[in-house]
Amino acid sequence: MKTTDLVVQCLENEGVKYIFGIMGKETLDLMNSLSKSKQITYVNVRHEQGAAFMADVYGRLSNKVGVCLATLGPGASNLLTGIASATLDHSPVVAITGQAGFERQHKEGHQYIDVVKIFEPATKWSVQIKDSKTIPKIIRNGFRVAQLEKPGAVLIELPENLASEMIQSQPIPVTPIPKSIPTSEAFEAARKVINQSQKPVVIVGNGVIRQSAMDEFRNLIGHLQIPVIHSFMAKGILAKNHPLNYFTFGFMIQDETLPLIDESDLLIVVGFDANERAPKDWNKKARPILHINPLPAEIDDYYPLKGELVGDLKATLKALISPDLPTKHWMPSENLKKRIQSTYQINKALEDKESLSIENILNVIESHSTEKTIVISDVGAHKVAIARTYQPKQGGRLIISNGFASMGISIPGSIGAKLACPLDPVICITGDGGALMNISELETAKRLGLSIIIIVINNLSLKLEEQMMEEKFFGQSFGVNFGNPDFLKLAESFGVKGVQPTDLPEFEQVLNEALIRNNELMLIDLQIPN
Ligand SMILES: Cc1ncc(C[n+]2csc(CCOP(=O)(O)OP(=O)(O)O)c2C)c(N)n1
C-alpha cells in the first residue's frame, strides 16, 4: 500500500474522527488517502492557526486526541500558536505536517525551513519520519506521548518523497494509558501531614478535570470538610452554593482569596499545573504544600513541599480517604467568606440592571446556562471579568487559553467544542481584538452547519492593555484603539445571523431564544461604551 494509506490506517486505529487542516502540494498524497477514509472527517479550515485551536479545544473536551494538519513552511508555522496553546494548557494534540523531500533538505529551497526544530519548544515531541517502516511506531508513540501526563502537542512531519512510497505494514494495537498509584507509605505520610495541620486549605486545578477525578475530589472534600479554592481552569468543580466553595484566585486586583491562603497552615494542592498561576502570585507567605498530582512537583521558593502524593488522581483521591483521615473542624471566618464572595461578585447587587456591562452580560449568561453549557472565553479584559464573575455549573465547561493565553482561540475553539459535544450549547465570548484574528472561521462553522453563539464585546480597543497602561502603569494608554467592521453586515456576508441588542433585557431575550433553539450559528454584537 502507499505510505499515506498506512498513515491514515494508523490514525483510524487511534480512533481519530476529525482532522482540521489546510493542505499543500506536500500533503496531497495524504489528502488522497484521507479521501478514502470512512471514519475520519476532514475539516478544511481558513487558517492553520484555527485548525490548531480547533484540535486544542477538541482534545480538551472529547477525551480523545485532537488532530490538525498543514503543509510545510508557512502552513506549519501558522499552526504554531495553537500548538503551543495545546501544550501549555495540557491538551492532547497531534499535528501532522508535510515537508520537502530528503533530496532538497540540505540546501536553500522553496518553502523549506526546519519545522521540527521550530516546533521543539512548543511540543512534547517533534519528529520527522525518516523511514516509512517507522510510521506505525511513530504514530502510536506520538498519540501516547500526547496523552501521557502532562498531555500536550506532538508534531509528526512526513517528507514528500516518503509520502508516495509503497510499503507493507500495519498499525500497532492501542493499549490503555498506564496509571500509577502512590505507595501505602506515601499515603500514610500524606495523611500524617493533613492530620498535623490545624487550618488546611485545598487548591484545586485543571488536572482534576483532565483526569476525570471530579467525583473523587468532591468525595474527599465531603470527608475532610475544608475550604476549597479553584484555579481559573478548575472553576465549576464545586457548585456555586457549596458551603466549602471559596471560589477562584487569579484576579488582577483585590483578590480576597489570597488572605485565606495566608491564614492557612497547609495548602493541599490537587491537580494544579504551575502555569495556571505562578505560586509566587498566590502563596506569598510560602505556606507548606502537600502536592497531589499525576507528576512530581517542580521545586520553587513559593512551593515548599511538605509531602507529595504522585499518581493517577482518580485512584489516588479515592484511596486517600480512610478512617485515619479525620474530618477537620476549622472554618475561615464568615467575614472572609463574605469578602471573597464580594470580590467574586457572586451575589453582588448590580447597580444598573439594564446596562450592557460585562458583569451584567456574564450574569445573564450564567443564569441561562446548565451543566451542559460550554463557554469559551477569548483573552482580554473580558477573560478577567469571566474569572471574577462567571461560574460554570460543572467543571470543564469553561474553556480558556490560560497557559499560553493566546487571543484568537475562542471562535475556532468553539468549532472544536461543538464537534466534541454536538448536543451541548456552545457560547463563545470574545473581545473585538481577538474576534478579528480568526473571524474567517465563521465560514468553516457555517459550512459545517454548527450551532454556536458568538458574543463579541465590541469596545473598539485592546481593553486589557488599555486598563493596565492607564490604571496600573502609566496613567495613560497608547496604541490600543482601532475601528471595527459592521459586525452585523460581516456576519450576514458569511450567511450568519447577526444581532445587536442595545440593552440587557434585549440581550437576555436573544440569548434565551438562541439557547432554546440550539440550532443556529449566531453572532451577537454587544457595543460596550468606554
Ligand atoms: C495573540 C496575542 N496577542 C497579544 C496578546 C496580548 N494581549 C492580551 S489581552 C489583549 C487585548 C485583547 O483585546 P480584545 O480582544 O479586544 O479584548 P478586551 O481586552 O477588549 O476584552 C492583548 C493585546 C495576547 N495575549 N495574545
mmCIF file with all atom_site columns, C-alpha atoms and ligand atoms in Angstrom, residues 378-382 405-407 431-435 437 459 461-465 482, ligand 1:
data_model
loop_
_atom_site.group_PDB
_atom_site.id
_atom_site.type_symbol
_atom_site.label_atom_id
_atom_site.label_alt_id
_atom_site.label_comp_id
_atom_site.label_asym_id
_atom_site.label_entity_id
_atom_site.label_seq_id
_atom_site.pdbx_PDB_ins_code
_atom_site.Cartn_x
_atom_site.Cartn_y
_atom_site.Cartn_z
_atom_site.occupancy
_atom_site.B_iso_or_equiv
_atom_site.pdbx_formal_charge
_atom_site.auth_seq_id
_atom_site.auth_comp_id
_atom_site.auth_asym_id
_atom_site.auth_atom_id
_atom_site.pdbx_PDB_model_num
ATOM   1  C CA  . ASP A 1 378 ? -11.003 34.559 24.430 1.00 0.00 ? 378 ASP A CA  1
ATOM   2  C CA  . VAL A 1 379 ? -8.180  36.545 26.071 1.00 0.00 ? 379 VAL A CA  1
ATOM   3  C CA  . GLY A 1 380 ? -8.541  40.135 27.269 1.00 0.00 ? 380 GLY A CA  1
ATOM   4  C CA  . ALA A 1 381 ? -10.387 42.223 29.845 1.00 0.00 ? 381 ALA A CA  1
ATOM   5  C CA  . HIS A 1 382 ? -13.456 40.026 29.291 1.00 0.00 ? 382 HIS A CA  1
ATOM   6  C CA  . ALA A 1 405 ? -3.178  32.936 26.924 1.00 0.00 ? 405 ALA A CA  1
ATOM   7  C CA  . SER A 1 406 ? -3.489  33.490 23.206 1.00 0.00 ? 406 SER A CA  1
ATOM   8  C CA  . MET A 1 407 ? -6.033  35.878 21.729 1.00 0.00 ? 407 MET A CA  1
ATOM   9  C CA  . GLY A 1 431 ? -13.178 40.774 22.512 1.00 0.00 ? 431 GLY A CA  1
ATOM   10 C CA  . ASP A 1 432 ? -13.262 42.601 19.197 1.00 0.00 ? 432 ASP A CA  1
ATOM   11 C CA  . GLY A 1 433 ? -9.445  42.345 19.029 1.00 0.00 ? 433 GLY A CA  1
ATOM   12 C CA  . GLY A 1 434 ? -9.437  38.548 19.362 1.00 0.00 ? 434 GLY A CA  1
ATOM   13 C CA  . ALA A 1 435 ? -12.540 38.146 17.187 1.00 0.00 ? 435 ALA A CA  1
ATOM   14 C CA  . MET A 1 437 ? -7.908  37.412 14.459 1.00 0.00 ? 437 MET A CA  1
ATOM   15 C CA  . ASN A 1 459 ? -15.358 48.176 22.725 1.00 0.00 ? 459 ASN A CA  1
ATOM   16 C CA  . SER A 1 461 ? -9.993  48.734 21.985 1.00 0.00 ? 461 SER A CA  1
ATOM   17 C CA  . LEU A 1 462 ? -7.490  46.247 23.354 1.00 0.00 ? 462 LEU A CA  1
ATOM   18 C CA  . LYS A 1 463 ? -9.194  46.879 26.689 1.00 0.00 ? 463 LYS A CA  1
ATOM   19 C CA  . LEU A 1 464 ? -6.974  44.792 28.941 1.00 0.00 ? 464 LEU A CA  1
ATOM   20 C CA  . GLU A 1 465 ? -3.830  46.523 27.774 1.00 0.00 ? 465 GLU A CA  1
ATOM   21 C CA  . PHE A 1 482 ? -8.954  50.547 16.337 1.00 0.00 ? 482 PHE A CA  1
HETATM 22 C C1  . LIG B 2 .   ? -2.072  36.566 20.183 1.00 0.00 ? 1   LIG B C1  1
HETATM 23 C C2  . LIG B 2 .   ? -1.944  37.560 21.285 1.00 0.00 ? 1   LIG B C2  1
HETATM 24 N N1  . LIG B 2 .   ? -1.501  38.814 21.036 1.00 0.00 ? 1   LIG B N1  1
HETATM 25 C C3  . LIG B 2 .   ? -1.414  39.727 22.038 1.00 0.00 ? 1   LIG B C3  1
HETATM 26 C C4  . LIG B 2 .   ? -1.743  39.392 23.314 1.00 0.00 ? 1   LIG B C4  1
HETATM 27 C C5  . LIG B 2 .   ? -1.635  40.427 24.457 1.00 0.00 ? 1   LIG B C5  1
HETATM 28 N N2  . LIG B 2 .   ? -2.998  40.816 24.859 1.00 0.00 ? 1   LIG B N2  1
HETATM 29 C C6  . LIG B 2 .   ? -3.626  40.233 25.905 1.00 0.00 ? 1   LIG B C6  1
HETATM 30 S S1  . LIG B 2 .   ? -5.153  40.779 26.131 1.00 0.00 ? 1   LIG B S1  1
HETATM 31 C C7  . LIG B 2 .   ? -5.051  41.856 24.864 1.00 0.00 ? 1   LIG B C7  1
HETATM 32 C C8  . LIG B 2 .   ? -6.221  42.723 24.490 1.00 0.00 ? 1   LIG B C8  1
HETATM 33 C C9  . LIG B 2 .   ? -7.360  41.941 23.928 1.00 0.00 ? 1   LIG B C9  1
HETATM 34 O O1  . LIG B 2 .   ? -8.298  42.804 23.322 1.00 0.00 ? 1   LIG B O1  1
HETATM 35 P P1  . LIG B 2 .   ? -9.735  42.320 22.919 1.00 0.00 ? 1   LIG B P1  1
HETATM 36 O O2  . LIG B 2 .   ? -9.664  41.022 22.192 1.00 0.00 ? 1   LIG B O2  1
HETATM 37 O O3  . LIG B 2 .   ? -10.433 43.395 22.211 1.00 0.00 ? 1   LIG B O3  1
HETATM 38 O O4  . LIG B 2 .   ? -10.427 42.012 24.324 1.00 0.00 ? 1   LIG B O4  1
HETATM 39 P P2  . LIG B 2 .   ? -10.742 43.048 25.521 1.00 0.00 ? 1   LIG B P2  1
HETATM 40 O O5  . LIG B 2 .   ? -9.486  43.236 26.304 1.00 0.00 ? 1   LIG B O5  1
HETATM 41 O O6  . LIG B 2 .   ? -11.188 44.338 24.872 1.00 0.00 ? 1   LIG B O6  1
HETATM 42 O O7  . LIG B 2 .   ? -11.804 42.371 26.323 1.00 0.00 ? 1   LIG B O7  1
HETATM 43 C C10 . LIG B 2 .   ? -3.778  41.779 24.266 1.00 0.00 ? 1   LIG B C10 1
HETATM 44 C C11 . LIG B 2 .   ? -3.345  42.603 23.109 1.00 0.00 ? 1   LIG B C11 1
HETATM 45 C C12 . LIG B 2 .   ? -2.158  38.043 23.548 1.00 0.00 ? 1   LIG B C12 1
HETATM 46 N N3  . LIG B 2 .   ? -2.471  37.585 24.766 1.00 0.00 ? 1   LIG B N3  1
HETATM 47 N N4  . LIG B 2 .   ? -2.287  37.171 22.520 1.00 0.00 ? 1   LIG B N4  1
#
